[in-house]
PDB file of C-alpha atoms in Angstrom:
ATOM      1  CA  MET A   1     -11.761  43.569  77.506  1.00 35.00           C
ATOM      2  CA  ASP A   2      -7.992  43.773  77.320  1.00 43.00           C
ATOM      3  CA  ARG A   3      -5.657  42.291  79.925  1.00 44.00           C
ATOM      4  CA  ASP A   4      -5.965  45.405  82.133  1.00 46.00           C
ATOM      5  CA  GLY A   5      -9.744  45.085  82.283  1.00 47.00           C
ATOM      6  CA  ALA A   6     -10.427  48.024  79.984  1.00 47.00           C
ATOM      7  CA  VAL A   7     -13.021  47.747  77.266  1.00 49.00           C
ATOM      8  CA  ALA A   8     -11.302  46.844  73.996  1.00 52.00           C
ATOM      9  CA  PRO A   9     -11.881  49.087  70.969  1.00 53.00           C
ATOM     10  CA  PRO A  10     -14.325  47.804  68.353  1.00 51.00           C
ATOM     11  CA  ALA A  11     -12.872  45.416  65.787  1.00 51.00           C
ATOM     12  CA  LEU A  12     -11.989  46.851  62.383  1.00 53.00           C
ATOM     13  CA  GLU A  13     -13.628  45.035  59.452  1.00 63.00           C
ATOM     14  CA  PRO A  14     -12.056  43.554  57.480  1.00 76.00           C
ATOM     15  CA  ALA A  15      -9.372  42.886  60.064  1.00 93.00           C
ATOM     16  CA  TYR A  16      -5.711  43.680  59.418  1.00 97.00           C
ATOM     17  CA  ALA A  17      -2.514  42.945  61.314  1.00 97.00           C
ATOM     18  CA  ALA A  18       1.244  43.452  61.197  1.00 98.00           C
ATOM     19  CA  THR A  19       4.112  41.122  62.042  1.00 98.00           C
ATOM     20  CA  VAL A  20       7.817  41.837  62.573  1.00 98.00           C
ATOM     21  CA  VAL A  21      10.594  39.402  61.641  1.00 98.00           C
ATOM     22  CA  MET A  22      13.496  40.334  63.908  1.00 98.00           C
ATOM     23  CA  LEU A  23      16.886  39.428  62.442  1.00 98.00           C
ATOM     24  CA  ARG A  24      20.411  39.215  63.789  1.00 98.00           C
ATOM     25  CA  ASP A  25      23.745  37.833  62.584  1.00 98.00           C
ATOM     26  CA  GLY A  26      24.562  34.838  64.765  1.00 97.00           C
ATOM     27  CA  GLU A  27      27.785  32.861  64.999  1.00 95.00           C
ATOM     28  CA  ARG A  28      26.443  30.224  62.587  1.00 95.00           C
ATOM     29  CA  GLY A  29      24.365  32.455  60.343  1.00 96.00           C
ATOM     30  CA  VAL A  30      21.266  34.620  60.303  1.00 98.00           C
ATOM     31  CA  GLU A  31      18.888  34.086  63.206  1.00 98.00           C
ATOM     32  CA  VAL A  32      15.247  35.055  63.676  1.00 98.00           C
ATOM     33  CA  LEU A  33      13.357  35.761  66.882  1.00 98.00           C
ATOM     34  CA  LEU A  34      10.379  33.470  67.444  1.00 98.00           C
ATOM     35  CA  ALA A  35       7.804  33.840  70.198  1.00 98.00           C
ATOM     36  CA  GLN A  36       5.646  31.015  71.498  1.00 98.00           C
ATOM     37  CA  ARG A  37       2.054  31.920  72.237  1.00 96.00           C
ATOM     38  CA  PRO A  38       0.684  30.665  75.584  1.00 95.00           C
ATOM     39  CA  GLU A  39      -1.508  27.581  75.447  1.00 93.00           C
ATOM     40  CA  SER A  40      -4.276  29.748  76.884  1.00 90.00           C
ATOM     41  CA  SER A  41      -4.019  32.244  74.017  1.00 86.00           C
ATOM     42  CA  ARG A  42      -7.129  32.856  71.945  1.00 80.00           C
ATOM     43  CA  SER A  43      -4.930  33.154  68.839  1.00 80.00           C
ATOM     44  CA  PHE A  44      -2.441  30.524  67.682  1.00 88.00           C
ATOM     45  CA  ALA A  45      -2.308  28.804  71.081  1.00 92.00           C
ATOM     46  CA  GLY A  46       1.063  27.103  71.586  1.00 95.00           C
ATOM     47  CA  ALA A  47       2.362  28.115  68.160  1.00 97.00           C
ATOM     48  CA  TRP A  48       5.696  29.810  67.489  1.00 98.00           C
ATOM     49  CA  VAL A  49       5.189  33.086  65.634  1.00 98.00           C
ATOM     50  CA  PHE A  50       6.889  36.386  64.895  1.00 98.00           C
ATOM     51  CA  PRO A  51       5.880  39.264  67.191  1.00 97.00           C
ATOM     52  CA  GLY A  52       2.839  41.148  65.947  1.00 97.00           C
ATOM     53  CA  GLY A  53      -0.852  41.695  66.247  1.00 96.00           C
ATOM     54  CA  VAL A  54      -4.048  43.320  65.065  1.00 96.00           C
ATOM     55  CA  VAL A  55      -4.473  46.909  63.876  1.00 97.00           C
ATOM     56  CA  GLU A  56      -6.238  48.958  66.512  1.00 96.00           C
ATOM     57  CA  THR A  57      -8.100  52.236  66.140  1.00 96.00           C
ATOM     58  CA  ASP A  58      -5.230  54.320  67.546  1.00 96.00           C
ATOM     59  CA  ASP A  59      -2.896  52.865  64.883  1.00 97.00           C
ATOM     60  CA  LEU A  60      -4.889  54.296  61.981  1.00 97.00           C
ATOM     61  CA  VAL A  61      -3.007  56.678  59.699  1.00 95.00           C
ATOM     62  CA  ASP A  62      -3.878  55.786  56.098  1.00 95.00           C
ATOM     63  CA  GLY A  63      -6.786  53.440  56.693  1.00 93.00           C
ATOM     64  CA  ALA A  64      -6.851  49.988  58.241  1.00 94.00           C
ATOM     65  CA  SER A  65      -5.149  48.432  55.217  1.00 95.00           C
ATOM     66  CA  GLY A  66      -2.478  51.115  54.703  1.00 96.00           C
ATOM     67  CA  GLU A  67       1.264  50.604  55.067  1.00 96.00           C
ATOM     68  CA  LEU A  68       1.743  53.510  57.491  1.00 97.00           C
ATOM     69  CA  THR A  69      -0.940  52.023  59.716  1.00 98.00           C
ATOM     70  CA  ALA A  70       0.764  48.633  59.507  1.00 98.00           C
ATOM     71  CA  ARG A  71       4.073  50.207  60.522  1.00 98.00           C
ATOM     72  CA  ARG A  72       2.487  51.822  63.581  1.00 98.00           C
ATOM     73  CA  THR A  73       0.868  48.534  64.501  1.00 98.00           C
ATOM     74  CA  ALA A  74       4.171  46.692  64.123  1.00 98.00           C
ATOM     75  CA  VAL A  75       5.980  49.173  66.370  1.00 98.00           C
ATOM     76  CA  ARG A  76       3.282  49.091  69.039  1.00 98.00           C
ATOM     77  CA  GLU A  77       2.925  45.313  69.074  1.00 98.00           C
ATOM     78  CA  THR A  78       6.685  44.784  69.266  1.00 98.00           C
ATOM     79  CA  ARG A  79       6.926  47.138  72.223  1.00 98.00           C
ATOM     80  CA  GLU A  80       3.941  45.577  74.003  1.00 97.00           C
ATOM     81  CA  GLU A  81       4.861  41.939  73.388  1.00 97.00           C
ATOM     82  CA  ILE A  82       8.653  41.825  73.768  1.00 98.00           C
ATOM     83  CA  GLY A  83       9.670  45.265  75.074  1.00 98.00           C
ATOM     84  CA  LEU A  84      11.771  46.366  72.082  1.00 98.00           C
ATOM     85  CA  VAL A  85      11.359  49.761  70.436  1.00 97.00           C
ATOM     86  CA  VAL A  86      11.600  49.597  66.649  1.00 98.00           C
ATOM     87  CA  ASP A  87      12.172  52.591  64.385  1.00 97.00           C
ATOM     88  CA  PRO A  88       9.209  52.500  61.978  1.00 97.00           C
ATOM     89  CA  GLU A  89      11.420  53.835  59.172  1.00 97.00           C
ATOM     90  CA  GLU A  90      13.697  50.800  59.523  1.00 98.00           C
ATOM     91  CA  LEU A  91      10.887  48.299  58.933  1.00 98.00           C
ATOM     92  CA  VAL A  92      11.036  46.698  55.478  1.00 98.00           C
ATOM     93  CA  PRO A  93       7.729  45.235  54.211  1.00 98.00           C
ATOM     94  CA  PHE A  94       8.169  42.076  52.163  1.00 98.00           C
ATOM     95  CA  SER A  95       4.944  40.045  52.158  1.00 98.00           C
ATOM     96  CA  ARG A  96       1.216  40.334  52.762  1.00 98.00           C
ATOM     97  CA  TRP A  97      -0.891  37.335  53.702  1.00 98.00           C
ATOM     98  CA  THR A  98      -4.608  36.800  53.168  1.00 97.00           C
ATOM     99  CA  PRO A  99      -5.679  33.599  54.963  1.00 94.00           C
ATOM    100  CA  PRO A 100      -7.962  30.962  53.462  1.00 92.00           C
ATOM    101  CA  THR A 101     -11.670  30.970  54.127  1.00 86.00           C
ATOM    102  CA  GLY A 102     -12.249  28.868  57.217  1.00 78.00           C
ATOM    103  CA  SER A 103      -9.034  29.845  58.989  1.00 80.00           C
ATOM    104  CA  PRO A 104      -9.298  30.103  62.792  1.00 72.00           C
ATOM    105  CA  LYS A 105      -8.050  33.699  62.611  1.00 73.00           C
ATOM    106  CA  THR A 106      -8.929  35.783  59.565  1.00 83.00           C
ATOM    107  CA  LEU A 107      -6.420  38.635  59.429  1.00 93.00           C
ATOM    108  CA  ILE A 108      -4.791  40.214  56.386  1.00 97.00           C
ATOM    109  CA  THR A 109      -1.249  40.591  57.680  1.00 98.00           C
ATOM    110  CA  THR A 110       1.734  42.631  56.487  1.00 98.00           C
ATOM    111  CA  PHE A 111       5.121  41.098  57.284  1.00 98.00           C
ATOM    112  CA  PHE A 112       8.054  43.439  57.979  1.00 98.00           C
ATOM    113  CA  ALA A 113      11.736  42.608  58.479  1.00 98.00           C
ATOM    114  CA  VAL A 114      14.187  44.561  60.605  1.00 98.00           C
ATOM    115  CA  ARG A 115      17.567  44.196  62.268  1.00 98.00           C
ATOM    116  CA  VAL A 116      16.936  43.720  65.963  1.00 98.00           C
ATOM    117  CA  PRO A 117      17.308  47.049  67.796  1.00 97.00           C
ATOM    118  CA  ASP A 118      19.319  47.529  70.969  1.00 96.00           C
ATOM    119  CA  GLY A 119      17.500  46.771  74.192  1.00 96.00           C
ATOM    120  CA  ASP A 120      16.557  43.961  76.517  1.00 97.00           C
ATOM    121  CA  LEU A 121      13.833  41.494  75.638  1.00 97.00           C
ATOM    122  CA  ARG A 122      10.942  41.838  78.086  1.00 97.00           C
ATOM    123  CA  PRO A 123       8.220  39.393  77.046  1.00 97.00           C
ATOM    124  CA  GLU A 124       4.668  40.092  78.140  1.00 97.00           C
ATOM    125  CA  PRO A 125       3.521  36.873  79.892  1.00 95.00           C
ATOM    126  CA  ASP A 126      -0.040  37.100  78.613  1.00 94.00           C
ATOM    127  CA  GLU A 127       1.262  37.261  75.039  1.00 95.00           C
ATOM    128  CA  VAL A 128       4.509  35.292  75.069  1.00 97.00           C
ATOM    129  CA  ALA A 129       5.226  31.987  76.821  1.00 97.00           C
ATOM    130  CA  ASP A 130       8.778  31.678  75.466  1.00 97.00           C
ATOM    131  CA  LEU A 131      11.256  33.457  73.207  1.00 98.00           C
ATOM    132  CA  ALA A 132      14.068  31.940  71.173  1.00 98.00           C
ATOM    133  CA  TRP A 133      16.620  33.038  68.614  1.00 98.00           C
ATOM    134  CA  MET A 134      16.908  30.336  65.958  1.00 98.00           C
ATOM    135  CA  ARG A 135      18.421  29.829  62.565  1.00 98.00           C
ATOM    136  CA  PRO A 136      15.591  29.281  60.076  1.00 98.00           C
ATOM    137  CA  SER A 137      16.949  25.826  59.258  1.00 98.00           C
ATOM    138  CA  ASP A 138      16.888  24.829  62.924  1.00 98.00           C
ATOM    139  CA  ALA A 139      13.289  25.988  63.361  1.00 98.00           C
ATOM    140  CA  LEU A 140      12.201  24.107  60.228  1.00 98.00           C
ATOM    141  CA  ALA A 141      14.007  20.958  61.385  1.00 98.00           C
ATOM    142  CA  ARG A 142      12.387  21.176  64.809  1.00 98.00           C
ATOM    143  CA  HIS A 143       8.983  21.560  63.168  1.00 98.00           C
ATOM    144  CA  ALA A 144       9.696  18.590  60.898  1.00 98.00           C
ATOM    145  CA  ARG A 145      10.336  16.448  63.994  1.00 98.00           C
ATOM    146  CA  GLY A 146       7.020  17.563  65.484  1.00 97.00           C
ATOM    147  CA  GLY A 147       8.801  19.634  68.117  1.00 97.00           C
ATOM    148  CA  MET A 148       7.142  22.978  67.453  1.00 97.00           C
ATOM    149  CA  THR A 149       3.924  24.305  65.969  1.00 97.00           C
ATOM    150  CA  LEU A 150       4.200  26.698  63.014  1.00 98.00           C
ATOM    151  CA  TRP A 151       1.496  28.245  60.870  1.00 95.00           C
ATOM    152  CA  PRO A 152       1.989  28.369  57.072  1.00 96.00           C
ATOM    153  CA  PRO A 153       3.030  32.065  56.818  1.00 97.00           C
ATOM    154  CA  THR A 154       5.692  31.539  59.483  1.00 98.00           C
ATOM    155  CA  TRP A 155       6.885  28.299  57.882  1.00 98.00           C
ATOM    156  CA  VAL A 156       7.122  29.808  54.388  1.00 98.00           C
ATOM    157  CA  THR A 157       8.938  32.885  55.713  1.00 98.00           C
ATOM    158  CA  LEU A 158      11.481  30.693  57.484  1.00 98.00           C
ATOM    159  CA  HIS A 159      11.881  28.625  54.319  1.00 98.00           C
ATOM    160  CA  GLY A 160      12.621  31.791  52.348  1.00 98.00           C
ATOM    161  CA  LEU A 161      15.273  32.864  54.863  1.00 98.00           C
ATOM    162  CA  ASP A 162      16.952  29.459  55.053  1.00 97.00           C
ATOM    163  CA  ALA A 163      19.796  30.368  52.667  1.00 94.00           C
ATOM    164  CA  ALA A 164      20.349  33.906  53.984  1.00 97.00           C
ATOM    165  CA  VAL A 165      24.015  34.843  54.355  1.00 96.00           C
ATOM    166  CA  SER A 166      23.619  38.031  56.402  1.00 98.00           C
ATOM    167  CA  VAL A 167      21.005  40.377  57.796  1.00 98.00           C
ATOM    168  CA  GLU A 168      22.170  43.141  55.480  1.00 98.00           C
ATOM    169  CA  ALA A 169      21.759  40.878  52.452  1.00 98.00           C
ATOM    170  CA  VAL A 170      18.234  39.931  53.534  1.00 98.00           C
ATOM    171  CA  LEU A 171      17.159  43.532  54.074  1.00 98.00           C
ATOM    172  CA  ALA A 172      18.778  44.701  50.822  1.00 98.00           C
ATOM    173  CA  ALA A 173      16.894  42.040  48.857  1.00 97.00           C
ATOM    174  CA  PHE A 174      13.600  42.949  50.518  1.00 98.00           C
ATOM    175  CA  ARG A 175      14.160  46.670  49.869  1.00 97.00           C
ATOM    176  CA  THR A 176      14.650  46.116  46.143  1.00 96.00           C
ATOM    177  CA  GLY A 177      11.833  43.610  45.770  1.00 93.00           C
ATOM    178  CA  VAL A 178       8.069  43.862  45.803  1.00 95.00           C
ATOM    179  CA  VAL A 179       5.768  43.169  48.720  1.00 97.00           C
ATOM    180  CA  ARG A 180       4.683  39.699  47.709  1.00 97.00           C
ATOM    181  CA  ALA A 181       1.009  38.860  48.058  1.00 97.00           C
ATOM    182  CA  TYR A 182      -0.048  35.456  49.344  1.00 97.00           C
ATOM    183  CA  VAL A 183      -3.781  35.095  48.744  1.00 97.00           C
ATOM    184  CA  SER A 184      -4.567  31.681  50.181  1.00 96.00           C
ATOM    185  CA  ARG A 185      -7.052  28.878  49.677  1.00 95.00           C
ATOM    186  CA  PHE A 186      -7.297  25.430  51.247  1.00 94.00           C
ATOM    187  CA  SER A 187      -7.432  22.347  49.062  1.00 91.00           C
ATOM    188  CA  ASP A 188     -10.652  20.363  49.373  1.00 88.00           C
ATOM    189  CA  ASP A 189      -9.078  18.072  51.999  1.00 91.00           C
ATOM    190  CA  ARG A 190      -7.531  21.083  53.835  1.00 92.00           C
ATOM    191  CA  ARG A 191      -4.125  19.382  53.765  1.00 95.00           C
ATOM    192  CA  THR A 192      -2.633  21.825  51.280  1.00 96.00           C
ATOM    193  CA  VAL A 193      -2.595  25.615  51.085  1.00 96.00           C
ATOM    194  CA  VAL A 194      -2.513  26.978  47.541  1.00 96.00           C
ATOM    195  CA  TRP A 195      -1.787  30.575  46.579  1.00 97.00           C
ATOM    196  CA  GLN A 196      -3.212  32.647  43.765  1.00 95.00           C
ATOM    197  CA  GLU A 197      -0.550  31.719  41.188  1.00 94.00           C
ATOM    198  CA  ASP A 198      -1.246  27.999  41.605  1.00 94.00           C
ATOM    199  CA  GLY A 199      -3.161  26.261  38.841  1.00 90.00           C
ATOM    200  CA  GLU A 200      -5.556  24.748  41.380  1.00 88.00           C
ATOM    201  CA  TYR A 201      -6.384  28.046  43.063  1.00 91.00           C
ATOM    202  CA  ALA A 202      -9.271  28.592  40.639  1.00 80.00           C
ATOM    203  CA  PRO A 203     -12.685  27.052  41.375  1.00 62.00           C
ATOM    204  CA  ALA A 204     -12.866  23.296  41.001  1.00 51.00           C
ATOM    205  CA  ASP A 205     -15.045  23.531  37.885  1.00 47.00           C
ATOM    206  CA  ALA A 206     -12.626  25.848  36.059  1.00 50.00           C
ATOM    207  CA  VAL A 207     -11.018  24.515  32.885  1.00 48.00           C
ATOM    208  CA  MET A 208      -7.250  24.138  33.356  1.00 49.00           C
ATOM    209  CA  ASP A 209      -4.397  22.644  31.373  1.00 53.00           C
ATOM    210  CA  ALA A 210      -2.829  20.237  33.863  1.00 53.00           C
ATOM    211  CA  ALA A 211       0.353  19.996  31.822  1.00 50.00           C
ATOM    212  CA  THR A 212       1.114  23.702  32.106  1.00 54.00           C
ATOM    213  CA  ALA A 213      -0.527  24.587  35.417  1.00 78.00           C
ATOM    214  CA  ALA A 214       1.856  26.423  37.740  1.00 91.00           C
ATOM    215  CA  ARG A 215       2.394  25.360  41.326  1.00 95.00           C
ATOM    216  CA  HIS A 216       2.573  27.555  44.399  1.00 97.00           C
ATOM    217  CA  ARG A 217       1.514  25.570  47.407  1.00 97.00           C
ATOM    218  CA  LEU A 218       2.437  24.160  50.803  1.00 98.00           C
ATOM    219  CA  VAL A 219       1.680  20.470  51.213  1.00 98.00           C
ATOM    220  CA  MET A 220       0.917  19.651  54.849  1.00 98.00           C
ATOM    221  CA  GLU A 221      -0.245  16.034  54.568  1.00 97.00           C
ATOM    222  CA  ARG A 222       2.579  14.855  56.828  1.00 97.00           C
ATOM    223  CA  LEU A 223       5.825  16.072  58.335  1.00 98.00           C
ATOM    224  CA  PRO A 224       8.010  17.486  56.971  1.00 98.00           C
ATOM    225  CA  TRP A 225       5.871  19.930  55.051  1.00 98.00           C
ATOM    226  CA  VAL A 226       6.754  20.424  51.367  1.00 98.00           C
ATOM    227  CA  TYR A 227       6.823  23.829  49.655  1.00 98.00           C
ATOM    228  CA  LEU A 228       6.316  23.761  45.900  1.00 97.00           C
ATOM    229  CA  SER A 229       6.791  26.941  43.902  1.00 96.00           C
ATOM    230  CA  ASP A 230       7.419  27.666  40.228  1.00 94.00           C
ATOM    231  CA  PHE A 231       8.067  31.330  41.031  1.00 89.00           C
TER     232      PHE A 231
END
């Protein structure tokens, strides 16, 4: 059931989701809007995330995995979770995340960026325990001190925005780029996430040249996390 007691629609398999990175130009640089999930949440309890959620049946336009469907999902979830109405045409897709096998929540998620629209933030208590505008560098530093929980897609997105000079520059770069795929796999000890370009993404018995193997991974053995990318 959903929070109003109605019977929830059947889950779509495989499951897809959409996330919206809200951006604004702050006094000290670009800021992003992060939402903390309640500790009682069934998904990402206590973690700081970007607003978003799962594709539902009423969102379907071009199939569960389609971009138009993802846009509708992003608009609906943003309205439901934080009360802001986003123009779907303004959403700029920039990444698509496939989680590793064994993840607590297996959702293939499209990430969109957008300049924050006018309107008052009205967080839904069942979905959002707290909201905060932060510079990416401040969020990463807080995470490095153990002061906030982030999941790898959120962390990597913040890392990529760390040097942003303006919202317009961010959106312009995303508009001219490709939607980057992050197909993920855990290392054997589950302390590192590797993506498909990484030399160790292949099965353990694959023959690889260690001297030339590329790296695209997030090392999470200890804080601060370390992002290694040859791309």
